[in-house]
Structure formats: structure tokens, C-alpha cells
Coordinates of C-alpha atoms in Angstrom, one line a residue:
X1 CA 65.0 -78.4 -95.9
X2 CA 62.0 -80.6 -94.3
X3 CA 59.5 -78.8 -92.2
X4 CA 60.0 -79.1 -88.9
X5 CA 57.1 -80.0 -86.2
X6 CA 56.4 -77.1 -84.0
X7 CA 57.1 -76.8 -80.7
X8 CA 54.9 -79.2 -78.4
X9 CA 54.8 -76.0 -75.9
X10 CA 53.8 -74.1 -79.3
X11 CA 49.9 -73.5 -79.5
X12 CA 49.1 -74.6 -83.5
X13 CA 46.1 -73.0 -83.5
X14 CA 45.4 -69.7 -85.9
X15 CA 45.3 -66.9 -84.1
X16 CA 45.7 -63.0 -84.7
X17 CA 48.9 -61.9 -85.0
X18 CA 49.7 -59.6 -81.7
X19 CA 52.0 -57.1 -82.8
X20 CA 49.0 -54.5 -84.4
X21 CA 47.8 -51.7 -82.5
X22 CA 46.0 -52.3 -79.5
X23 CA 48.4 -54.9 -78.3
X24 CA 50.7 -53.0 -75.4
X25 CA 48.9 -51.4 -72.8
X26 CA 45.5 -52.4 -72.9
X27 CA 46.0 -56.0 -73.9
X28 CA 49.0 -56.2 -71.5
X29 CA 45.9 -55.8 -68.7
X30 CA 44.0 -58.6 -70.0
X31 CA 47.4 -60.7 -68.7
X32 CA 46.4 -60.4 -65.0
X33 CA 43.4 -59.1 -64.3
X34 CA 40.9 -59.3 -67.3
X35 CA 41.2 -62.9 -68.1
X36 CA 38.4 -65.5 -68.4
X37 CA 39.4 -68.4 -66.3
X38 CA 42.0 -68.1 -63.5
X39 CA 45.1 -70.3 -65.5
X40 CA 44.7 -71.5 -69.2
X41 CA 45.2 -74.7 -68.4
X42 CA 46.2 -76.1 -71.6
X43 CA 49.4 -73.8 -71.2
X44 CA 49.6 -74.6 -67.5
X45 CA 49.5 -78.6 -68.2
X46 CA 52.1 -78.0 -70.9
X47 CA 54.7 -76.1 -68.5
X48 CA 54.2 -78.3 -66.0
X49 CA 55.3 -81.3 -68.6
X50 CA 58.3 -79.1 -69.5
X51 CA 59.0 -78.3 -66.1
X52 CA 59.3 -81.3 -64.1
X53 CA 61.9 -83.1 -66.5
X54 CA 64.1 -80.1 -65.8
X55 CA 63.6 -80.1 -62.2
X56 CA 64.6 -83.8 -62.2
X57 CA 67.6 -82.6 -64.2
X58 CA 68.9 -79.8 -62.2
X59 CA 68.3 -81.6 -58.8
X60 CA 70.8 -84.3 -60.7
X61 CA 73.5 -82.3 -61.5
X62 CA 73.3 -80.5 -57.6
X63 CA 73.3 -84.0 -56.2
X64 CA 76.2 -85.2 -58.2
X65 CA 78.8 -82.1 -56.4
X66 CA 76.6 -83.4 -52.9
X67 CA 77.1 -86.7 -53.2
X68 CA 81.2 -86.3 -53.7
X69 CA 81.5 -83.6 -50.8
X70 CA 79.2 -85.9 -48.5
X71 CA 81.7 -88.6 -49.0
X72 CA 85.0 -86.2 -48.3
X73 CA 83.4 -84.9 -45.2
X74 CA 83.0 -88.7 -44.0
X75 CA 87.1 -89.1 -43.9
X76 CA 87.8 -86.1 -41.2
X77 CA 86.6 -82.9 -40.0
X78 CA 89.2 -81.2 -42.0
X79 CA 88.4 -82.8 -45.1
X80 CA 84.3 -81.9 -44.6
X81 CA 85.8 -78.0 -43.8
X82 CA 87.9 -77.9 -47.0
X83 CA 85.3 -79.9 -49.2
X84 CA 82.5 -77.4 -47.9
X85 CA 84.4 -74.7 -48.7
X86 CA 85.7 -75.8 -51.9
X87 CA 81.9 -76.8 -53.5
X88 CA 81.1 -73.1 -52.2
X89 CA 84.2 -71.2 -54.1
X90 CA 83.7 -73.6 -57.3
X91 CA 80.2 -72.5 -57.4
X92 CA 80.2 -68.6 -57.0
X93 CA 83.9 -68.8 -59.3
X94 CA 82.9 -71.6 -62.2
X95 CA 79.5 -73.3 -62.0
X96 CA 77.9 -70.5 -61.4
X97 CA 79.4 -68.7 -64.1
X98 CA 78.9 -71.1 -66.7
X99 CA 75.2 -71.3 -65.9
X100 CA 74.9 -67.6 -66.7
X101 CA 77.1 -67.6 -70.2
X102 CA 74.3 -70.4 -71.5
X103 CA 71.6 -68.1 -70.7
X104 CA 72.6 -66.1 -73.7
X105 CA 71.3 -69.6 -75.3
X106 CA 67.7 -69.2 -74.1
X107 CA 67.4 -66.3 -76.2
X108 CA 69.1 -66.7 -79.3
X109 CA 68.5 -70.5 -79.8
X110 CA 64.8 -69.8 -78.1
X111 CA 63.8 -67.5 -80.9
X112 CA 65.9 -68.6 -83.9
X113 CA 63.4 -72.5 -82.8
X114 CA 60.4 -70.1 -83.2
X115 CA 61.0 -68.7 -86.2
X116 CA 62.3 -71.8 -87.8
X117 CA 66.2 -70.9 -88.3
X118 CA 66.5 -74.0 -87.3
X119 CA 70.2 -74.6 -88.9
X120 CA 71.1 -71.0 -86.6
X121 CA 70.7 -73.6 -83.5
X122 CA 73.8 -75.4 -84.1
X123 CA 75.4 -72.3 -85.0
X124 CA 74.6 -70.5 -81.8
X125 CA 75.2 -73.1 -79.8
X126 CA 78.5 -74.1 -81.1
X127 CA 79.5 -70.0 -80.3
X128 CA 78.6 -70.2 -76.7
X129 CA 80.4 -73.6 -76.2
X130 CA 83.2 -71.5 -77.8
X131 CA 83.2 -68.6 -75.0
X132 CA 82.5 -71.6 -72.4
X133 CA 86.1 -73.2 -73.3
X134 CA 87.7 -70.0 -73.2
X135 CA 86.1 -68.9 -69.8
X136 CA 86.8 -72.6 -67.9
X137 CA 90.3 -72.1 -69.1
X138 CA 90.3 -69.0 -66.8
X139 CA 88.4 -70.1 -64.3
X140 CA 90.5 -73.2 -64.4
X141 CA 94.1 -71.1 -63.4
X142 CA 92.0 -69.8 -60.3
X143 CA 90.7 -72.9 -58.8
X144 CA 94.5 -74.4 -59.4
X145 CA 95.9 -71.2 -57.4
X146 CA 92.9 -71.5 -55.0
X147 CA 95.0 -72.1 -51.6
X148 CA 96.7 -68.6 -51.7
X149 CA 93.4 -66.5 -52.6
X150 CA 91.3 -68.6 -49.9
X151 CA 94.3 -68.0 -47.2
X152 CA 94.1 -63.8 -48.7
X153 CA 90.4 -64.2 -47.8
X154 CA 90.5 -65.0 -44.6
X155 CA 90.0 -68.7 -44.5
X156 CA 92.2 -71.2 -42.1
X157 CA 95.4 -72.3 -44.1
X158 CA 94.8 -75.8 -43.7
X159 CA 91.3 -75.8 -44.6
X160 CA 92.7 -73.7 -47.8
X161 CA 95.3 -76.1 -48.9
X162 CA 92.2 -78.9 -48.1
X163 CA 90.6 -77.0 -50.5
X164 CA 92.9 -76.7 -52.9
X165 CA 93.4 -80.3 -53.2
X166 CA 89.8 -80.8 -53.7
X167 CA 89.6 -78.2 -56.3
X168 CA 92.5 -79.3 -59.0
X169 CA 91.1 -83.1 -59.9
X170 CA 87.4 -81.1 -60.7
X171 CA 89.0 -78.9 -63.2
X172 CA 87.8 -81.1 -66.0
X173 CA 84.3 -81.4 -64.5
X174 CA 84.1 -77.1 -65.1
X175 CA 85.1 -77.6 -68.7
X176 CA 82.2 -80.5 -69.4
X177 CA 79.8 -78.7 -67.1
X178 CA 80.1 -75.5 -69.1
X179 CA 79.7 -77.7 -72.7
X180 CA 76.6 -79.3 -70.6
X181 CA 74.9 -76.1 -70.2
X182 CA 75.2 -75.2 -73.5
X183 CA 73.6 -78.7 -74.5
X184 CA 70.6 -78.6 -71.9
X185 CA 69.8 -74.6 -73.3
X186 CA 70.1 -76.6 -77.0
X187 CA 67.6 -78.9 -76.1
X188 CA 65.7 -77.0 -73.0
X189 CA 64.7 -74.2 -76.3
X190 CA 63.4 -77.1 -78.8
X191 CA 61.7 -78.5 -75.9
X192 CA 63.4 -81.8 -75.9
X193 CA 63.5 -82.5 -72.0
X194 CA 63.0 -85.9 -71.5
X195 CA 66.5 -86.7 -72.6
X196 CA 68.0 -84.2 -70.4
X197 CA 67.0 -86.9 -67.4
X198 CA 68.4 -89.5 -69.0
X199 CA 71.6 -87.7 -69.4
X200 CA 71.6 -86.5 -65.9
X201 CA 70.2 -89.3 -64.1
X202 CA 72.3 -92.2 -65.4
X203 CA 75.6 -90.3 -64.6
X204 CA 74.2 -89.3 -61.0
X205 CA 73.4 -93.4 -60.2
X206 CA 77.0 -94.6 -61.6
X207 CA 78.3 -91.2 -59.6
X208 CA 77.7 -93.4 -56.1
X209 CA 79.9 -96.3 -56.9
X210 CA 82.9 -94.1 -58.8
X211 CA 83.1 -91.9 -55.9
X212 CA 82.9 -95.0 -53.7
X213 CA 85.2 -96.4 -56.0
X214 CA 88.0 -93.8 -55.9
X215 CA 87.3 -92.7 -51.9
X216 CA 87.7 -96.1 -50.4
X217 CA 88.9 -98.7 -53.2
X218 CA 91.5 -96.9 -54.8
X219 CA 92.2 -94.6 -51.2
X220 CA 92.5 -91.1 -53.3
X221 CA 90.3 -89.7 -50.4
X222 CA 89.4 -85.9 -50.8
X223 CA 90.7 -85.7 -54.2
X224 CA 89.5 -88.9 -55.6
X225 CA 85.6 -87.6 -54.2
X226 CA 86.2 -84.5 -56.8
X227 CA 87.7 -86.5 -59.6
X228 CA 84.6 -88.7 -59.5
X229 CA 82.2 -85.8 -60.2
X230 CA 84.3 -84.8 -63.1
X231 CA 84.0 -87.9 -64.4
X232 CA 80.5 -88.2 -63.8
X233 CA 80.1 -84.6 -65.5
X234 CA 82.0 -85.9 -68.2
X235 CA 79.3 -88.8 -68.8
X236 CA 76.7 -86.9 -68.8
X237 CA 78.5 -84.3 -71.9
X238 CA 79.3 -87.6 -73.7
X239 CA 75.7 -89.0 -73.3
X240 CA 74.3 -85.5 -74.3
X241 CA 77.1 -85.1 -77.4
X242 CA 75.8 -89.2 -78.8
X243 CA 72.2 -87.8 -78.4
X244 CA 72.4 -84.3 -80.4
X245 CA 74.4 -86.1 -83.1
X246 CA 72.2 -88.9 -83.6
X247 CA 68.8 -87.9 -82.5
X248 CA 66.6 -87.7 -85.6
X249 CA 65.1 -84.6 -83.9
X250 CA 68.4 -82.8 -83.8
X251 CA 68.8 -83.4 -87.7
X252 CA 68.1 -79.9 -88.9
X253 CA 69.1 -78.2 -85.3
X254 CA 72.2 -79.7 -85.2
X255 CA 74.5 -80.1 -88.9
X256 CA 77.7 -80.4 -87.7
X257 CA 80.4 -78.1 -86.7
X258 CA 81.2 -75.1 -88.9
X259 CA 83.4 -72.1 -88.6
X260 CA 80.4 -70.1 -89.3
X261 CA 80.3 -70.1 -85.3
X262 CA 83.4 -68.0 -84.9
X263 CA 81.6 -65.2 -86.6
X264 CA 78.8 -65.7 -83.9
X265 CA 81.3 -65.0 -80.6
X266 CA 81.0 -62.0 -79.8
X267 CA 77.3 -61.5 -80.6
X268 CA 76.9 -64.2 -78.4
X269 CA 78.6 -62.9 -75.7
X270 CA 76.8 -59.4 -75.7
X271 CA 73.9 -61.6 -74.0
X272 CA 76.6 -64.2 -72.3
X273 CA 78.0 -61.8 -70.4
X274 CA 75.0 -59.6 -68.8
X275 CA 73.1 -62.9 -68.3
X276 CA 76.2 -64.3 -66.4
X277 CA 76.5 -61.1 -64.4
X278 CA 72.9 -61.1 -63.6
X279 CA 73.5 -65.0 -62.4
X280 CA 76.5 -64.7 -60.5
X281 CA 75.2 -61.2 -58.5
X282 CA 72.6 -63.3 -57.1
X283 CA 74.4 -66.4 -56.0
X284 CA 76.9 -64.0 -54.7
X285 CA 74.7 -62.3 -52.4
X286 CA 73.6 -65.4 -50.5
X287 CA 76.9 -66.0 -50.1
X288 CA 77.7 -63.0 -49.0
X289 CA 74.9 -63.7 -45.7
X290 CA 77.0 -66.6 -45.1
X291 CA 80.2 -64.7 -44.7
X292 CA 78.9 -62.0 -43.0
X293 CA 77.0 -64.2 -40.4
X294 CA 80.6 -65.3 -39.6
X295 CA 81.0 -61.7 -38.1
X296 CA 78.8 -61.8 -35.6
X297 CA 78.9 -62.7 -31.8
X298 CA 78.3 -66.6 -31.9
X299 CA 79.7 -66.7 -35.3
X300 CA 79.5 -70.3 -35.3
X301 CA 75.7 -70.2 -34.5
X302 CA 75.0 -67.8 -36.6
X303 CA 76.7 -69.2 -39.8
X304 CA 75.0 -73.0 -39.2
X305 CA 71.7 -71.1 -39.5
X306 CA 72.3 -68.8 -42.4
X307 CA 74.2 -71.5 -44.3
X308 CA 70.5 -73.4 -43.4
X309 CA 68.2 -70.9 -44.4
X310 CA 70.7 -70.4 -47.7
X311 CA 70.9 -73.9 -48.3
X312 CA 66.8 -73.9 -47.6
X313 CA 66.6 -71.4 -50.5
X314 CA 68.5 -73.3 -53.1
X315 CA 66.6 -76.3 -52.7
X316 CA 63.5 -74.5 -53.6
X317 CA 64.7 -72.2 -55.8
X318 CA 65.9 -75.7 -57.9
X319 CA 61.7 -76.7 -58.0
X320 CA 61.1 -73.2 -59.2
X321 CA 63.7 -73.3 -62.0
X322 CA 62.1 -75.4 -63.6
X323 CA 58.8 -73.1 -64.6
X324 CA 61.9 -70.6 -65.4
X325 CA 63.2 -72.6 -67.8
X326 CA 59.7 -73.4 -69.3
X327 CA 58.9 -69.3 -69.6
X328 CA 62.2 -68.2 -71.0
X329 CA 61.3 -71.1 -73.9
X330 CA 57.7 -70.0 -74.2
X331 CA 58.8 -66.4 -74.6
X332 CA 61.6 -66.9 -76.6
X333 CA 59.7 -69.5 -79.0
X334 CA 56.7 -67.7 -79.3
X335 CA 58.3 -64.2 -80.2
X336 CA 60.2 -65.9 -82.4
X337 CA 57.3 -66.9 -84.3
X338 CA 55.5 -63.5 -83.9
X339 CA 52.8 -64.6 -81.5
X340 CA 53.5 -61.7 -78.7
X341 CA 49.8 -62.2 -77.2
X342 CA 50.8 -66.0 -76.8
X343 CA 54.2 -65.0 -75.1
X344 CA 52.8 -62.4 -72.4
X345 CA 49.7 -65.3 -72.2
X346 CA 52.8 -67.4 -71.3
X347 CA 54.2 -65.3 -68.8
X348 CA 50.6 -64.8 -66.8
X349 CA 50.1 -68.6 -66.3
X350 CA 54.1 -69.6 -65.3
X351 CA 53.9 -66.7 -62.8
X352 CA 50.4 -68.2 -61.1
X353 CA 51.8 -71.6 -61.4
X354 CA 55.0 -70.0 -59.4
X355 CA 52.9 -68.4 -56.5
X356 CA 50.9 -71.5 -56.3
X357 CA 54.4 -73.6 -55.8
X358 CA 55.6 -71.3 -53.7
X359 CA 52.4 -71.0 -51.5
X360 CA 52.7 -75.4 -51.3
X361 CA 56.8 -75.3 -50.7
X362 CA 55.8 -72.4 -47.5
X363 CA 52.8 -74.5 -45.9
X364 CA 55.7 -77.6 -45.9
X365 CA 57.8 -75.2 -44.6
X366 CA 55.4 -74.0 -41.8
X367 CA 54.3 -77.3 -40.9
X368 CA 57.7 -79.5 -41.0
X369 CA 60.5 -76.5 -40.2
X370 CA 61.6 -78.8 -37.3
X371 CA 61.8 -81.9 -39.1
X372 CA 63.4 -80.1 -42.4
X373 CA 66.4 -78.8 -39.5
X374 CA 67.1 -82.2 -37.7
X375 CA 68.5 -83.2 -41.3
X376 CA 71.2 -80.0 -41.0
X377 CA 71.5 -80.3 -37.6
X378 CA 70.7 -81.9 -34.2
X379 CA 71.5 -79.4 -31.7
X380 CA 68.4 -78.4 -30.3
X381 CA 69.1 -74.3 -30.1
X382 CA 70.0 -74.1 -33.7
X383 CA 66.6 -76.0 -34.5
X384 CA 64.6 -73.7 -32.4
X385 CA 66.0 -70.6 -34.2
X386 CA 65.2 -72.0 -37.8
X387 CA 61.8 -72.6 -36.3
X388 CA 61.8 -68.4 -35.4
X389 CA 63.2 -67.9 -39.3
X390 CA 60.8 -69.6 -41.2
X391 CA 58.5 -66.7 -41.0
X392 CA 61.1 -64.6 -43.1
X393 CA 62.0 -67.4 -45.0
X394 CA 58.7 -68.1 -46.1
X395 CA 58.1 -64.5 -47.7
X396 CA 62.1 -64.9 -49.7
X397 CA 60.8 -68.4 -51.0
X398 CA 58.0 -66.6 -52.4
X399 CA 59.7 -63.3 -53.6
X400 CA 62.6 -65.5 -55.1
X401 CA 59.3 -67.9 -57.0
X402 CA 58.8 -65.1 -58.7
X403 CA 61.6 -63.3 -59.6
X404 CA 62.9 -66.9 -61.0
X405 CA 60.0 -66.5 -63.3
X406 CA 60.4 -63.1 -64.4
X407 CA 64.3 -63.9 -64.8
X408 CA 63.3 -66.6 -66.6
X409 CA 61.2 -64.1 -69.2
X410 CA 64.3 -61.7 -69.0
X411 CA 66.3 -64.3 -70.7
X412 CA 63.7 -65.1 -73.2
X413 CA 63.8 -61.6 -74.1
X414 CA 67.4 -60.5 -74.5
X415 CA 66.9 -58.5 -71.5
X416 CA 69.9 -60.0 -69.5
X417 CA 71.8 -56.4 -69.4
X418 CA 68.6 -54.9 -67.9
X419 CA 68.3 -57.9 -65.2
X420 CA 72.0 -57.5 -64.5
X421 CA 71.5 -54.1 -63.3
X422 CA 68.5 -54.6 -61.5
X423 CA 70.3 -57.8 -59.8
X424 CA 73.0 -55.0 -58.8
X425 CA 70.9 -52.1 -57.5
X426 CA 68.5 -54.6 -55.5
X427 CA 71.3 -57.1 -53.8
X428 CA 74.3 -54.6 -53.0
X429 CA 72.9 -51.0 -53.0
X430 CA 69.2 -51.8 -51.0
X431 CA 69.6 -55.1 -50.1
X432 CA 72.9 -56.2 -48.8
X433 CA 73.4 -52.8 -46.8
X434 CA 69.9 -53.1 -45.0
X435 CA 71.2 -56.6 -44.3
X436 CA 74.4 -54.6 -42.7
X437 CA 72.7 -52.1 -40.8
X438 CA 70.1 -54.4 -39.0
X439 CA 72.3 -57.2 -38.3
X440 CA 74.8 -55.3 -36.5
X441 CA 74.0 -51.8 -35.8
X442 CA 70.3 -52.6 -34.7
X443 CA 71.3 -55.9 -33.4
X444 CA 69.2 -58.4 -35.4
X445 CA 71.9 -60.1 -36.0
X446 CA 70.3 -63.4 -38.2
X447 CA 67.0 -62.2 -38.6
X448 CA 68.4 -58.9 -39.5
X449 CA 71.0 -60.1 -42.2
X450 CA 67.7 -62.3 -44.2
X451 CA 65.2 -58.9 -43.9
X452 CA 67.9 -57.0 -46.0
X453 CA 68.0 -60.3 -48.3
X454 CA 64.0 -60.1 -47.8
X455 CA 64.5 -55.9 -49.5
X456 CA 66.8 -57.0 -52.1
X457 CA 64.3 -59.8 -53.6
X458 CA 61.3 -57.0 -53.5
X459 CA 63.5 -55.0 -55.3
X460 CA 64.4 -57.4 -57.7
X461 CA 61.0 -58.9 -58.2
X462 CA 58.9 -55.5 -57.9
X463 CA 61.8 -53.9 -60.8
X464 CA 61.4 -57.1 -63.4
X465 CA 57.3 -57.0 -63.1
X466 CA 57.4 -53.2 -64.1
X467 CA 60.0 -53.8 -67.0
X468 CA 57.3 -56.7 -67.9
X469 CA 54.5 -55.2 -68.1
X470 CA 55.8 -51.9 -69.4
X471 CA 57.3 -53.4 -72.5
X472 CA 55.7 -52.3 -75.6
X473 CA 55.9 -56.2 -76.4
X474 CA 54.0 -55.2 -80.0
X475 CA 57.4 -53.3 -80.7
X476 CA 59.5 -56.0 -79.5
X477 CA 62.7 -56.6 -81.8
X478 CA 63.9 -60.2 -82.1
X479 CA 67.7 -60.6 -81.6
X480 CA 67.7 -63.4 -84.2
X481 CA 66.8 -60.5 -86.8
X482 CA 68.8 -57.9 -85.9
X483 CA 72.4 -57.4 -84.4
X484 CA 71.2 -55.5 -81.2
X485 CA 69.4 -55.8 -78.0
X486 CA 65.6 -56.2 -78.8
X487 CA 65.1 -53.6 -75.7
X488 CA 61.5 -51.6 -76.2
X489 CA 60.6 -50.2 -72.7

């Protein structure tokens, strides 16, 4: 088998193997507080290369589900309600979900690239894209009897049959979106991100005129707006399928499929499932603000504002997933190749990088909140209380800057169990009843539901950074060696 070139975002320079005495607690100092310049800026220039192309690819694949429910909520107030609500359900029930099950990816593929299984890629990836058919297919039975469990939750029936309708023609868009997850983390951990644009920003520019298309042309309305997105999901898995099977540097990553993957399910889904767990807690929670807002006295005021602020916090939180992405592959590639002190060097420089982002994204924030709410809404009340929540906001973009980051080493890990539970303890036994108790029984209503959101993410973020830097990273097992959860704390 041909030797592979390294990793562009692996350092080829000799360097002292980190796994010796010495390298845990006092070495794990030098990370923050001991070292020479401020950022390595060889690393830093090389995650910022890595993230931006994955920015640009996430932001494609959230504008092609924006672009289809902008154009249903142009045909009628009821089709904008049930649209809405259906890109809300489809993404705390499937998208969500199938994000998370790919994180397993970012560690096994991660590592097995770093130390040079390179044939274990295919293998691994071909698993996952196994549990992500069999997961869509359930999925799949509750988006088609969506109507019924919307109406059970307390939504309008017509909005929920609206819904519904909008729901059944995306089916096949969950089942190619899962498959394209798996592809990006393929890719994302042999850092081969430029052709992840490509693949997601040809699809989103043909997605305008097949939704137009389908909408108005062919008069499908509501349901032909869905069906567009699942077909533009579905080009994007086809462009992404042509590219691994062809690309010369997919030749020893990818050798075809085997049945060798079968074997490889269920180790694969002792990472898929905690990582999707820890992924769908958190979307769930800012849901969760939305529906509660709903609750209170001006419901309708106070669910345009929190739906803002949530909204508010996606955006950014896309910008920032990009330096996620580029830490879980610097961790995963770099212990895979036995380099710990490079790995934890890794994690230092993507977490200033993320304060420094998040620091720019707040002073926008600050400086243009009025101008960033006139593009959500133009009643001037609603404006002036997302002006009097930017202060709160401001401190959850930065707590959720960093806790993307140390997520993002979490995943490089194998730590995904131990973020799951963290995700659960911060969100829903600190954060979400805070939330509760200051919105209604102190009477904070908005302001009191995002400080409770503000706890949970200082929970979150304060219990990754101590499972971080409390590692004894020189004892660190690789999961690509052994069949259990390389957990050292």
C-alpha cells in the first residue's frame, strides 16, 4: 500500500513523542498560561484554512431548508405557520439527529487518518452510513405521522396537518442528509474541505430555481418547497458519492464497499449514540425557550423575541462550528499519530481563535442589534427589547464559542458519553429550571428564560474545560486500538 501524505493540518516536523512522564499535569499548564507567544500561528493559519471551507458548507446546507420554507411562507399565513413549524420538528426529530450519529466519525475515522489505517476509513464510514439508514427509516414513520403528534403537543390542527404536508415530500432529503454527514466527517477528518463547498454550494444555487420551479411552475406549493430541498440534498450526496469514488485522494481511504462494515455497527454506534444524545440535548433546549416563551403573558411577544435571540444563536454558533470541526480533526489526527503535546497545542490555539470570534460576532452585535432585528421584524417594541437582550446574549454567544470548541475536542476524543451527560446535567437539571423559576416565578419573563440558558452554557463549558485539562492525555487510549472508550480522567 502507497504512503499516504500527511495531513496538511499535521505538523511534519520531528518532535518528542508526548506520551512519557512529565506530560499530564505540568505540561497540560504550559497549554494556557506558560506559552511563548500568545497563538502558534502556524496552527492558527492552518485552522482557520480548515475552518472557513466548512463554515461555507454548513451555512449551505442551513440555507438550502431556509430558502424552501421562505418560499412556503410567501403562499399564506398558514403555509409560513406550518412550514415554520415543520423545519423546527424536522430539526430537533431528524437533522439534528443525524448530525450527532456522524460525530462518532470524528473519532474513529479522525484517529484511524492519524495513524495511517487508512483502508479503516471506508470501513468506518460505511458502518455509520449503515446506522444512518436504519435511524432515517425511523425517523422517517414519525415525520409521515407528524399531524397527530403535533395536534397531541399542543399545536393548532390546521397548522399540524400544514405541517404534515410539508414534512412527507422531505423524507428522502433525511435519508441523503444522514449519508451526507457521514461523507462531510469522511472528508472533514482527512482534511479534504474544499470539496465539501463544492458539494454544498452547487446544490444550494440550483436549490433557488427547483424550488421556484416546483412552488410556482409546477403549482405543488408547500409540498413542492420541501420536495425541492430533498432534491437538492440529494445532489449534493450524489456530487459527494462521484467525488470519494473517484478522487485520487480517496484511493486508499475509500476501496469500495465491504461487509467488513457490518462487523463495525455496533462499535460504531457505542460513540453514535452518546454523540447524538449530547447533540440533540442541546438543540433541544433552545427549543425548549421557544416553547416555554409561548407560556407567558404576551405569548406572542415573547416567542418573536426568543425565537430571535434563538435564531441569533444558531447563526453564530454555524461561524463557530467551523473551528469545532477543525479541533475535533486536530485532536483526533494528532492522537492518532501519538503526538498528544501537538493535540492539547491544538486545543490551546482553536479555543483563543474562538474567544477572539466570539469577542468580533458581540462588538457586531453591540453595535448593529437594531439593524440585525429590522431583518426579523419591523415592529418597533419587539426591536427595542432585542436591543435590552443583547447584553445576555452577548455573554451565551461567547459561553456557546467555547463550549463548541471543547465539544468539538470531546468528539475527537471519544468522549461523547461524557459530553452527553454533562449536556444533561447543565441544560435540564441547572439550566432549564433556573430558566423556569426566573421567567415565571420572579417575573423575568424573556430575560429570565435566556439567564437560565446563560447557567446551563456555564455549566456546560466550565464541566468540558475541567474534563480537558484533567485528562491524563499521556494515558490516553486510542479507540482505533482498542474496543473501548479511550476515557482517562
Amino acid at each position: 500500500e502507497r504512503e499516504m501524505s500527511s495531513s496538511p493540518l499535521l505538523d511534519e516536523e520531528e518532535e518528542v513523542r508526548g506520551r512519557g512522564e512529565g506530560s499530564c499535569c505540568g505540561s497540560q499548564r504550559r497549554w494556557w498560561w506558560e506559552a511563548e507567544t500568545f497563538v502558534d500561528k502556524g496552527e492558527a493559519k492552518n485552522q482557520v484554512l480548515f475552518s472557513v471551507p466548512m463554515i461555507l458548507t454548513n451555512m449551505s446546507y442551513y440555507s438550502i431548508t431556509l430558502i424552501s420554507v421562505m418560499f412556503a411562507g410567501h403562499l399564506g399565513d398558514l403555509q409560513l405557520a406550518g412550514s415554520t413549524l415543520a423545519n423546527a420538528w424536522a430539526t430537533v426529530t431528524g437533522f439534528a439527529l443525524m448530525t450527532g450519529l456522524s460525530g462518532a466519525l470524528e473519532t474513529l475515522c479522525g484517529q484511524s487518518y492519524g495513524a495511517k489505517l487508512y483502508r479503516m476509513l471506508g470501513i468506518h464510514v460505511q458502518a455509520s452510513m449503515i446506522a444512518s439508514l436504519f435511524f432515517s427509516a425511523v425517523v422517517s414513520v414519525v415525520w409521515w405521522f407528524s399531524e397527530p403528534i403535533l395536534v397531541a403537543l399542543g399545536q393548532e390542527p390546521a397548522v399540524s396537518s400544514a405541517a404534515a404536508a410539508y414534512m412527507r415530500p422531505l423524507i428522502p432529503g433525511l435519508f441523503a442528509y444522514g449519508l451526507i454527514q457521514c461523507l462531510l466527517r469522511f472528508l472533514q477528518t482527512q482534511s479534504t474541505v474544499l470539496p465539501l463547498v463544492v458539494c454544498s454550494v452547487v446544490p444550494l444555487a440550483l436549490h433557488v430555481g427547483i424550488t421556484y420551479l416546483l412552488v410556482h411552475t409546477a403549482g405543488l406549493g408547500s409540498s413542492g418547497a420541501s420536495a425541492s430541498a430533498a432534491i437538492s440534498l440529494s445532489i449534493s450526496l450524489l456530487m459527494l458519492s462521484i467525488y470519494v469514488k473517484h478522487s485520487k485522494s480517496s484511493r486508499d481511504t475509500w476501496q469500495g464497499f465491504s461487509s467488513e462494515a457490518f462487523k463495525h455497527v455496533l462499535p460504531n454506534m457505542r460513540l453514535a449514540i452518546p454523540s447524538a444524545v449530547m447533540v440533540c440535548l442541546e438543540y433541544w433546549a433552545f427549543e425548549l425557550l421557544v416553547l416555554l416563551a409561548g407560556l407567558m403573558p404576551y405569548s406572542e411577544r415573547s416567542t418573536s423575541l426568543i425565537a430571535m435571540c434563538v435564531n441569533t444563536e444558531a447563526v453564530t454558533y454555524m461561524v463557530t462550528y467551523g473551528l469545532s470541526a477543525a479541533v475535533s480533526t486536530r485532536v483526533s489526527n494528532e492522537l492518532g499519530a501519538d503526538n498528544v503535546e501537538k493535540a492539547k497545542n491544538a486545543v490551546a490555539v482553536t479555543l483563543k481563535l474562538s474567544i477572539i470570534l466570539a469577542l468580533t460576532i458581540i462588538l457586531l452585535l453591540i453595535f448593529g442589534h437594531d439593524i440585525w432585528a429590522s431583518s426579523f421584524s419591523s415592529n418597533p417594541v419587539i426591536i427595542r427589547e432585542f436591543a435590552s437582550m443583547s447584553p445576555l446574549l452577548s455573554i451565551s454567544i461567547l459561553l456557546d464559542s467555547a463550549q463548541g470548541v471543547l465539544s468539538g475536542v470531546s468528539r475527537g476524543c471519544g468522549w461523547q458519553h461524557l459530553a452527553a451527560w454533562t449536556n444533561l446535567a447543565a441544560f435540564y437539571m441547572i439550566g432549564m429550571p433556573i430558566s423556569i423559576i426566573l421567567g415565571f416565578k420572579f417575573a423575568l419573563y424573556d430575560k429570565g428564560l435566556w439567564i437560565g440558558l446563560i447557567c446551563g452554557l456555564f455549566c456546560q463549558a466550565c464541566t468540558l474545560l475541567f474534563i480537558t485539562l484533567h485528562t491524563n492525555w499521556a494515558k490516553l487510549g486510542l479507540y482505533v486500538k482498542k474496543e473501548q472508550l479511550p476515557v482517562h480522567v
